Short mmCIF file of C-alpha atoms and ligand atoms in Angstrom, two decimals:
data_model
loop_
_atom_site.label_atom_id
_atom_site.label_comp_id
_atom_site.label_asym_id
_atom_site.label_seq_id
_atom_site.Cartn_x
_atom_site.Cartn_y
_atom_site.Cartn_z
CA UNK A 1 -189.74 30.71 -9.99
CA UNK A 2 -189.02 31.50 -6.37
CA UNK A 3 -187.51 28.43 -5.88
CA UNK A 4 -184.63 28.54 -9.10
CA UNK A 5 -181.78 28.91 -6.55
CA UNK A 6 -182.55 25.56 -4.93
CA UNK A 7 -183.47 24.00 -8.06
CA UNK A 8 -180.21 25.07 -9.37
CA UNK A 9 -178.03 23.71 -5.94
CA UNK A 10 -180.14 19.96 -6.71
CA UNK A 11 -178.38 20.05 -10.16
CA UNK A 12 -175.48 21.15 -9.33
CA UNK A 13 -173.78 17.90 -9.73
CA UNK A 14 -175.55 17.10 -12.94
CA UNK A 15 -174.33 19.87 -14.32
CA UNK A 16 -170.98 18.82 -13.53
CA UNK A 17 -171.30 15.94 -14.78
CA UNK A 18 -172.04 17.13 -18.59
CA UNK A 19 -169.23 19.84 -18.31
CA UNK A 20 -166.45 17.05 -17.39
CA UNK A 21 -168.04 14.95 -20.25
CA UNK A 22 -167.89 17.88 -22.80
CA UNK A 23 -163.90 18.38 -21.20
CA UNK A 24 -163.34 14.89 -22.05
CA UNK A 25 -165.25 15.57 -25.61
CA UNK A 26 -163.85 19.25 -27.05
CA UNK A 27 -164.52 19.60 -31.04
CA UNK A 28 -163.18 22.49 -32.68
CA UNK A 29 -164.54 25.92 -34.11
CA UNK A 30 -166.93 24.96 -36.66
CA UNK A 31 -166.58 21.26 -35.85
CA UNK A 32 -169.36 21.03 -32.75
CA UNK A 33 -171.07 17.97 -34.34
CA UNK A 34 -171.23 15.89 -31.15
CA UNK A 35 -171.58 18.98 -28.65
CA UNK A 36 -174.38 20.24 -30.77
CA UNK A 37 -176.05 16.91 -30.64
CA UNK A 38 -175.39 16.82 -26.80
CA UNK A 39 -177.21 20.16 -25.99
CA UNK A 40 -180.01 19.15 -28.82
CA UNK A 41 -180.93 16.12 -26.58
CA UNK A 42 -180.85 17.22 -23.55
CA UNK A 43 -182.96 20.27 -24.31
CA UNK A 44 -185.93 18.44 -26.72
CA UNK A 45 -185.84 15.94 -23.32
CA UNK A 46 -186.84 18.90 -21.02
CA UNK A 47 -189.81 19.39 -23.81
CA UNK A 48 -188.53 22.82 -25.04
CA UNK A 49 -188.48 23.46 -28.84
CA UNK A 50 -185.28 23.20 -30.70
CA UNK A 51 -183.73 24.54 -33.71
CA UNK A 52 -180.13 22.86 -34.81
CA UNK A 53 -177.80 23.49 -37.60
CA UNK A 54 -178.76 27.35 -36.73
CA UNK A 55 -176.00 29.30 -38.56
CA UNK A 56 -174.21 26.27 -38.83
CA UNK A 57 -173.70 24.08 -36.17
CA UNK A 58 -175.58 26.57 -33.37
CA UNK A 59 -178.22 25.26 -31.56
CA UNK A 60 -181.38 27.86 -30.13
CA UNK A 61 -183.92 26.33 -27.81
CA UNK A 62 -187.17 28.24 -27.29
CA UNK A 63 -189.45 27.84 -23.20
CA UNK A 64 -192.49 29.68 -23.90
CA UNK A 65 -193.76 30.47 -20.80
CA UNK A 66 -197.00 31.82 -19.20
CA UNK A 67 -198.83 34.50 -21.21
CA UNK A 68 -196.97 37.61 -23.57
CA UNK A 69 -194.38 38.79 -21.67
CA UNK A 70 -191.03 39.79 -23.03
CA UNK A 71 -188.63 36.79 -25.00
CA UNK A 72 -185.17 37.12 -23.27
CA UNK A 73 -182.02 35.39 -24.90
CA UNK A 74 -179.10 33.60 -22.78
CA UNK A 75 -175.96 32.55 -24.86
CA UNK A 76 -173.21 30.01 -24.42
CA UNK A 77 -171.03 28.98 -26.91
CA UNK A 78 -169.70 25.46 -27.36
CA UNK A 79 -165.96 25.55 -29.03
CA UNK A 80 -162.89 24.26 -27.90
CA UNK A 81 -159.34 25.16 -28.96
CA UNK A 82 -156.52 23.33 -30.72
CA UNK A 83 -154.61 22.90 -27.73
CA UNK A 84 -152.79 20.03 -25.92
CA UNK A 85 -154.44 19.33 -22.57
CA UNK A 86 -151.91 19.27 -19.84
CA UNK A 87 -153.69 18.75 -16.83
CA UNK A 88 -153.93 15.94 -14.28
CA UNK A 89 -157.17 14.95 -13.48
CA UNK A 90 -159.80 12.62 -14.64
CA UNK A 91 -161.36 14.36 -16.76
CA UNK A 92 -158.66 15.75 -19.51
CA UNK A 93 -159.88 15.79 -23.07
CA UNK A 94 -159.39 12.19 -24.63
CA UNK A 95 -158.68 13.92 -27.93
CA UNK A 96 -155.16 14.99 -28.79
CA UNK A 97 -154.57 18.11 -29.44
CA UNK A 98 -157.61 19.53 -28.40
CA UNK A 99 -158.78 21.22 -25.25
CA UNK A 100 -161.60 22.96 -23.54
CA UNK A 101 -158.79 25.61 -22.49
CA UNK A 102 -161.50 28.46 -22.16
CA UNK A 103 -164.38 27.16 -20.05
CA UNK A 104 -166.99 26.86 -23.16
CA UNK A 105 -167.54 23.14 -22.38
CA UNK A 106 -168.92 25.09 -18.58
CA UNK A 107 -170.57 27.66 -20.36
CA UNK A 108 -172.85 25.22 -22.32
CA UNK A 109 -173.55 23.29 -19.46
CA UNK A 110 -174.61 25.82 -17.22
CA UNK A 111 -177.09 27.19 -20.13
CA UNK A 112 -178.72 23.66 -19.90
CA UNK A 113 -178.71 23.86 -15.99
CA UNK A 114 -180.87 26.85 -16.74
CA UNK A 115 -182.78 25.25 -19.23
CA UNK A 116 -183.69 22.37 -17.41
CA UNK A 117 -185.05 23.92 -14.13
CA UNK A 118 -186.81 27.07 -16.02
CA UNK A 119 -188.83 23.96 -18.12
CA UNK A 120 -189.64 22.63 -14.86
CA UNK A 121 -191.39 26.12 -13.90
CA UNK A 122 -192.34 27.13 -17.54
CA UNK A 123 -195.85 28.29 -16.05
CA UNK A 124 -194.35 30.46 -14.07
CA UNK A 125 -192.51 32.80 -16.61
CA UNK A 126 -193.74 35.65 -17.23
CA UNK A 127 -192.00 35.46 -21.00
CA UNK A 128 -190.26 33.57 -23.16
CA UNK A 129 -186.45 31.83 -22.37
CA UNK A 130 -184.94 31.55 -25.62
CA UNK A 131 -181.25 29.38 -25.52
CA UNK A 132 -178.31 30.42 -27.44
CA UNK A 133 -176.49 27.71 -28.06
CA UNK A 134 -173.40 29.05 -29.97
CA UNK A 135 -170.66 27.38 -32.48
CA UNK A 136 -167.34 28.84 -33.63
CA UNK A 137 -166.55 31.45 -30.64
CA UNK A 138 -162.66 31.59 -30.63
CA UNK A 139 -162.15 31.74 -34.42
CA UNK A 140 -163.19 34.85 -36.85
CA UNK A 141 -165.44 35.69 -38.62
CA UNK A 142 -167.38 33.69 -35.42
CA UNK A 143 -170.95 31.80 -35.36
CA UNK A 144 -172.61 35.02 -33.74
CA UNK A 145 -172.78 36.88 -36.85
CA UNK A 146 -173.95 33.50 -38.92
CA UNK A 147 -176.30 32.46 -36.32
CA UNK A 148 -178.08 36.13 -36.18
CA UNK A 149 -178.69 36.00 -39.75
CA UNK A 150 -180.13 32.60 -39.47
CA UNK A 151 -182.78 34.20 -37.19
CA UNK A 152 -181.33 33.47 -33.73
CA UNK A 153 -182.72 36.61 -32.44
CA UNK A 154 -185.57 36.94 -33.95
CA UNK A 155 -188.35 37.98 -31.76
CA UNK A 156 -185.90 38.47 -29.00
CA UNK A 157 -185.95 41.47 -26.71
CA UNK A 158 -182.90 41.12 -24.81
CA UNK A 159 -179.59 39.68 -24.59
CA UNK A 160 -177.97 37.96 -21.69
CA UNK A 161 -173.92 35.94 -21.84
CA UNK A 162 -171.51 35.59 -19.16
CA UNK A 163 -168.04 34.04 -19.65
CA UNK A 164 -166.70 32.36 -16.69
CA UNK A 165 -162.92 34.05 -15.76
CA UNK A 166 -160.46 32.51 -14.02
CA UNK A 167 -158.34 35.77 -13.67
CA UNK A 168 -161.15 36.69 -11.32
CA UNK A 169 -161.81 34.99 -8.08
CA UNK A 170 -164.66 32.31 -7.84
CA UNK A 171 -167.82 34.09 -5.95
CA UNK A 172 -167.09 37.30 -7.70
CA UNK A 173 -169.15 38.61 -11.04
CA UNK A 174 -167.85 42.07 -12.72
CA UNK A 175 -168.96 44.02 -15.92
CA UNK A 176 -168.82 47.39 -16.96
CA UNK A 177 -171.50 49.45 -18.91
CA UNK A 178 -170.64 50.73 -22.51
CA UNK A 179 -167.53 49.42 -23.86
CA UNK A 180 -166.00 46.32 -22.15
CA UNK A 181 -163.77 44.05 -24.47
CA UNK A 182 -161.92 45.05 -27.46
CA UNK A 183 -162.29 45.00 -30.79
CA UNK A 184 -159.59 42.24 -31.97
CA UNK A 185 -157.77 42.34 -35.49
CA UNK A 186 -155.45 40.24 -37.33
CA UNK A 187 -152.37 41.99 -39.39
CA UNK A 188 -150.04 39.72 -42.02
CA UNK A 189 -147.11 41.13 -43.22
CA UNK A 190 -145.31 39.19 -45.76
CA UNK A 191 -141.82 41.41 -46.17
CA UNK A 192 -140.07 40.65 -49.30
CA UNK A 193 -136.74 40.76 -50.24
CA UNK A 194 -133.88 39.15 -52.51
CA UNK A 195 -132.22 36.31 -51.19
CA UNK A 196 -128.99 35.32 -51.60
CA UNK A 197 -125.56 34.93 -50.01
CA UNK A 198 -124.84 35.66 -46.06
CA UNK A 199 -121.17 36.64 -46.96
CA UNK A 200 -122.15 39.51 -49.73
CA UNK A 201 -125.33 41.28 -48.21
CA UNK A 202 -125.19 43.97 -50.32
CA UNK A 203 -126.09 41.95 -53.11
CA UNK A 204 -129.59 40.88 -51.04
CA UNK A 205 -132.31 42.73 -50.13
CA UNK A 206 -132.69 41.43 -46.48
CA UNK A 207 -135.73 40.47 -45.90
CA UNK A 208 -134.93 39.47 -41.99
CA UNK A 209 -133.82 43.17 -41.34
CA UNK A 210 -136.74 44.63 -43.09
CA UNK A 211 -139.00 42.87 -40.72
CA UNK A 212 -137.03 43.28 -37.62
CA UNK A 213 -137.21 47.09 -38.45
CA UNK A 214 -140.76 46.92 -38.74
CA UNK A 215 -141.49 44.78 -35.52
CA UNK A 216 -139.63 48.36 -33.62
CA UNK A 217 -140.96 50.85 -35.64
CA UNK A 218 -144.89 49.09 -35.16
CA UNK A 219 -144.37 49.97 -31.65
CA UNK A 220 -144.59 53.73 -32.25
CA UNK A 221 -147.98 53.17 -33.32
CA UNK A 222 -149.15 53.31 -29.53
CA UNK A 223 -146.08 54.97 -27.71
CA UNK A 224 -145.54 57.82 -30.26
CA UNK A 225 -149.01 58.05 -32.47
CA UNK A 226 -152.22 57.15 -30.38
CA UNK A 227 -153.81 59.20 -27.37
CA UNK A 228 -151.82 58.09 -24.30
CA UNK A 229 -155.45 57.78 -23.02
CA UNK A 230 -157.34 55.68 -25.73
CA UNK A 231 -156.46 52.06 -24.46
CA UNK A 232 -154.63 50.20 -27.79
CA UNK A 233 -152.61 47.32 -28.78
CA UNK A 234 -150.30 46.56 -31.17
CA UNK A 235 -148.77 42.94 -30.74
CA UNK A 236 -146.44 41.15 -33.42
CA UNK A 237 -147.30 37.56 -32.21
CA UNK A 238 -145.05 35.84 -35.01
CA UNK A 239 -141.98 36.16 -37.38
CA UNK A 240 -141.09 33.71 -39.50
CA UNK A 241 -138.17 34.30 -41.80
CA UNK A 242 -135.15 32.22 -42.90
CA UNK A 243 -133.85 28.83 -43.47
CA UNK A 244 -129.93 28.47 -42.76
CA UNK A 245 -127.17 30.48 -40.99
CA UNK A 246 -125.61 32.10 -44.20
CA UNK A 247 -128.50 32.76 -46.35
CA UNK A 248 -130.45 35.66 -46.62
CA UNK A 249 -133.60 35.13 -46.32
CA UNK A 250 -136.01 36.45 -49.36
CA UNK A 251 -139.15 36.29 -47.06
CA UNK A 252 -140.35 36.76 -44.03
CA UNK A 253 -143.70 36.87 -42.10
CA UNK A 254 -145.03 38.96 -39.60
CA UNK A 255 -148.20 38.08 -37.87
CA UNK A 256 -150.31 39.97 -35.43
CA UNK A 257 -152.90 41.77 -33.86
CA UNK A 258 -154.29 45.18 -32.98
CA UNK A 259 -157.02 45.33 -29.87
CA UNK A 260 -158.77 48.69 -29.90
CA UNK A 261 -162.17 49.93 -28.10
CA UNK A 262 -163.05 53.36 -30.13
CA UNK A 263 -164.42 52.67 -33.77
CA UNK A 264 -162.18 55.33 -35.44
CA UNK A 265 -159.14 54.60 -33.90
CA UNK A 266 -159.59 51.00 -35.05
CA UNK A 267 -159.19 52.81 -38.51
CA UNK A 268 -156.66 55.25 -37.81
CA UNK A 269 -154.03 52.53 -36.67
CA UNK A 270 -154.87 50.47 -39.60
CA UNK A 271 -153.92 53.59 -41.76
CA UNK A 272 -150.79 54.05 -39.34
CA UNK A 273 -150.03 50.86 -40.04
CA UNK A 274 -150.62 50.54 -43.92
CA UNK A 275 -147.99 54.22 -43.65
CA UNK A 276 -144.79 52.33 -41.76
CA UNK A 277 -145.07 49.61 -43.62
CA UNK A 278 -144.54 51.28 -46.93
CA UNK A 279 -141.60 53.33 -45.48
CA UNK A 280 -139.19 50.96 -44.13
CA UNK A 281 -139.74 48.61 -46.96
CA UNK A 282 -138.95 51.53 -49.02
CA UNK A 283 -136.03 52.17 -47.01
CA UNK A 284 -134.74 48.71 -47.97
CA UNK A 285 -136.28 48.69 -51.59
CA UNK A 286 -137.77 45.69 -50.27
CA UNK A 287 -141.90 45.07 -51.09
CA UNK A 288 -144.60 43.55 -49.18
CA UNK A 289 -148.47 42.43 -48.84
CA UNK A 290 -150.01 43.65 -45.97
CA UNK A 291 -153.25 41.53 -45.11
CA UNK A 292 -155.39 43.57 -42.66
CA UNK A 293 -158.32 41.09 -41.03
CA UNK A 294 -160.82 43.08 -38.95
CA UNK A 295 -161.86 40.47 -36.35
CA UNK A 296 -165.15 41.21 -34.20
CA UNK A 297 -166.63 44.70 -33.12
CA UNK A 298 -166.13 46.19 -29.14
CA UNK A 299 -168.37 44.35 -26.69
CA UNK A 300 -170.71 47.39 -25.92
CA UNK A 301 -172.98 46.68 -22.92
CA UNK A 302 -176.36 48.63 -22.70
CA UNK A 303 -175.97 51.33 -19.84
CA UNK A 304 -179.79 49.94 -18.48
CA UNK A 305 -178.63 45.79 -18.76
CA UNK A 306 -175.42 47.05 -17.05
CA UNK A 307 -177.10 48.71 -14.23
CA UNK A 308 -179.69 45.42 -13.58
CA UNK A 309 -176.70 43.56 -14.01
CA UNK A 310 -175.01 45.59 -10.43
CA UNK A 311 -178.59 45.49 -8.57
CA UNK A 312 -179.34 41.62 -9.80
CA UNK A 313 -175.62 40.61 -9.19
CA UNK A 314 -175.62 42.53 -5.55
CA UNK A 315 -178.88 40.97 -4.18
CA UNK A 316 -177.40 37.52 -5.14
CA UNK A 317 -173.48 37.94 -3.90
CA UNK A 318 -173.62 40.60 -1.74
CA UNK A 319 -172.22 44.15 -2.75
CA UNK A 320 -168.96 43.38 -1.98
CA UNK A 321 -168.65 40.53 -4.78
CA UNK A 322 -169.94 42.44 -7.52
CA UNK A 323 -167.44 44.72 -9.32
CA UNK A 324 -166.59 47.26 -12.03
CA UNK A 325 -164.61 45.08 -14.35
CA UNK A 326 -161.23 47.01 -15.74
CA UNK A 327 -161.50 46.97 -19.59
CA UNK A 328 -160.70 43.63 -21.35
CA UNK A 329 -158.35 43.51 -24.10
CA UNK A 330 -159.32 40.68 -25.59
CA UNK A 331 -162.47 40.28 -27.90
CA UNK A 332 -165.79 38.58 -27.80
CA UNK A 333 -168.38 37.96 -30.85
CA UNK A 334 -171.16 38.01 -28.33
CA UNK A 335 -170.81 41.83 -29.52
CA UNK A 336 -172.43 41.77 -32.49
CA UNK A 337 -175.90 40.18 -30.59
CA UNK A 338 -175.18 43.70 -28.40
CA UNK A 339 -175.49 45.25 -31.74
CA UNK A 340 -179.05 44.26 -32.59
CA UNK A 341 -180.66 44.27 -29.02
CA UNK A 342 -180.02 45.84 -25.81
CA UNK A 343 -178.33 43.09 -23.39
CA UNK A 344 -175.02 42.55 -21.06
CA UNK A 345 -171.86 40.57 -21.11
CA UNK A 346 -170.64 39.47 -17.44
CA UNK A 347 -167.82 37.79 -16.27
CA UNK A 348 -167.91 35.39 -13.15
CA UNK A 349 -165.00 34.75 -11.46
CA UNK A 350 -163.51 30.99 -12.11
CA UNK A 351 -160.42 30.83 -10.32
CA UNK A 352 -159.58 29.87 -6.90
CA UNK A 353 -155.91 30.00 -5.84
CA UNK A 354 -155.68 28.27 -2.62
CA UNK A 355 -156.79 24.84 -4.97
CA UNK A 356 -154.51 25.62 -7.73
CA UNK A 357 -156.79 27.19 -10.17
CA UNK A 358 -154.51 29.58 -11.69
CA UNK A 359 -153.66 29.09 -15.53
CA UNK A 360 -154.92 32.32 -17.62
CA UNK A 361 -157.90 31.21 -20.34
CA UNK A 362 -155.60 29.09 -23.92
CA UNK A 363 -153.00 27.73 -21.28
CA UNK A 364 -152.60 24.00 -21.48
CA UNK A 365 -152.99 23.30 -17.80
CA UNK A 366 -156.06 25.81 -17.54
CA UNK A 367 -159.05 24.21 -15.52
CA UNK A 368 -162.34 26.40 -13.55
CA UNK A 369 -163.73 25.95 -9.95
CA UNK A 370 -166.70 24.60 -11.08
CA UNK A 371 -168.81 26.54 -8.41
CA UNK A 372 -168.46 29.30 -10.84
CA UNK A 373 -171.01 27.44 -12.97
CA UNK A 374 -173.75 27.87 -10.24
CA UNK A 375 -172.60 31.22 -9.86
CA UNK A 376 -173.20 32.06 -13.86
CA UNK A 377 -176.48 30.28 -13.61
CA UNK A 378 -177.89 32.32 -10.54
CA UNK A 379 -176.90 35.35 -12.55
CA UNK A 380 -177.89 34.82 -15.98
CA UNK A 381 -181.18 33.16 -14.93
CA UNK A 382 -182.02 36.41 -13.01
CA UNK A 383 -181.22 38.66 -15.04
CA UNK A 384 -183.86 37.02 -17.17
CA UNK A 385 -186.10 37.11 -14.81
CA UNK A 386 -185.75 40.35 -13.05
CA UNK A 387 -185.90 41.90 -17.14
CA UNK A 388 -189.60 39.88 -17.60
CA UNK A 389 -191.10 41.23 -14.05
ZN1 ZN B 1 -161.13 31.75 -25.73
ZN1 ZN B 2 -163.98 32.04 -24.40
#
């Protein structure tokens, strides 16, 4: 495989080609019909065996190659978001309300960049390439979890993902070893009150107070309560409540999320939580349902995969473009493959602001340099094979 690089380069284009197609083409969470489809042909055309409907609509290829070496796992995953696409190009997604607005349509096709030119040199692998080819990323409970107990990772000895990151430059890769993104959990708080009357208020319960306390006094979860030095967050990301200007309002909804990295903090803010909410309803003799959704574990990398990842990542960008990435707050279900085998999750830089690539990942204008998808290839695909030699 001492040629990969340059096979890589010669597809480069191809490879652009099926991620514009895919950006015209975005399906939904659970709804990668099509996509899966896509990948499924392209892969059984390269002659490597493939397993669809995997967990649901996941995909997993299998290259054996030469002899009994180790079976190393690459992932993508294939989802797009329900998002309006708002850029200006050729290739915006032809379906309303639907977007590729975090670079999944590039992470699928650079997996099948990698999959095409390691079939080409399948004699030359000193293990097996298996090709994770993942639905349902953005939405909890995820198709990592379903596609592990459908036997994705069976057999497998490692773990390789990257996502591409257009906070970070293009021609720049970072992890971090042990914990690197959050664990990310969903809160509903449905406050309520007694409607009636804006002129009398003290014959309501106000439900719109209630919850306006609460939004405050959730904030002394991680100014007042948590270890200045454990990173946390507590976001209220929506509050619905009322329906005219002189009516109290009998309901309203909170709805948010808490992002935290150590396991039993995860739980102590949920208890936190569970603790204010009770009191300032009380305070208003108002009651409430709190609906607590744990959403996927911490992305832990292994400390070895990690360390490959800085020696594999230098020899191929140069020291300088290879960096200890800051923790991420937001969360990734590639965690729970970390849980069952050893493995890394990198991030390659996708944005480029001299040409205007600048929106943050869910923004309706966001778009990649697509050299990052060379960039992810190079990397995952030696990683693999610097963890079979
Ligand atoms: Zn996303
Ligand atoms: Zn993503």
């Amino acid at each position: 495989m001492n040629h990969f690089h340059e096979d890589l380069q010669a597809i480069y284009e191809e490879m652009v080609g099926w991620r514009r197609y895919l950006h015209q083409h975005p399906e939904l969470s659970y709804h990668e019909y099509q996509t899966a489809e896509f990948v499924a042909k392209h892969l059984l055309s390269w002659d490597i065996e493939v397993r669809t409907g995997v967990g649901g609509n996941g995909v997993v290829g299998l290259l054996r190659g030469n002899g009994e070496g180790p079976t190393v796992a690459l992932r993508a995953d294939m989802d797009a978001l329900p998002i309006q696409d708002e850029k200006n190009c050729d290739y915006t997604s032809t379906k309303n309300g639907i977007m590729h607005a975090c670079g999944h349509d590039a992470h699928t096709s650079t997996l099948l960049g990698i999959a095409k030119v390691a079939s080409m040199h399948r004699t030359e692998l000193k293990g097996n390439l298996v090709f994770l080819f993942q639905h349902a990323e953005e939405i909890s409970p995820g198709g990592a979890d379903s596609m592990i107990k459908d036997g994705a990772l069976d057999g497998v000895d490692a773990v390789f993902g990257v996502h591409l990151w257009t906070p970070f430059p293009v021609g720049h890769v970072y992890t971090r070893s042990g914990a690197f993104m959050a664990a990310p959990d969903e809160f509903t708080i449905r406050v309520q009150g007694k409607g009636g009357h804006g002129g009398l208020p003290h014959q309501t319960i106000d439900s719109v107070y209630v919850a306006s306390q609460l939004v405050v006094n959730l904030q002394a979860i991680v100014s007042r309560q948590v270890d200045p030095v454990e990173p946390c967050v507590v976001s209220v990301g929506s509050f619905h409540g009322g329906t005219s200007f002189n009516v109290i309002a009998e309901t309203s909804v909170l709805n948010g999320t808490v992002r935290t990295f150590n396991p039993e903090l995860r739980q102590e803010v949920r208890t936190r939580m569970e603790r204010i909410v009770q009191a300032t309803c009380d305070m208003s003799q108002a009651t409430y349902e709190l609906e607590y959704k744990l959403g996927y574990p911490t992305v832990i990398n292994d400390v070895n995969e990690a360390a490959r990842f800085f020696q594999v990542g230098s020899a191929l960008f140069g020291e300088e473009a290879v960096h200890e990435s800051p923790l991420i707050m937001a969360g990734e279900d590639f965690s729970y493959y970390l849980q069952e085998k050893p493995g890394c999750f990198m991030f390659v830089g996708a944005g480029n602001v001299d040409a205007g690539i600048v929106y943050p990942h869910h923004h309706p204008k966001f778009d990649i340099d697509e050299r990052s998808m060379l960039n992810a290839a190079n990397l995952l695909l030696s990683m693999a094979l610097d963890y079979m030699a």
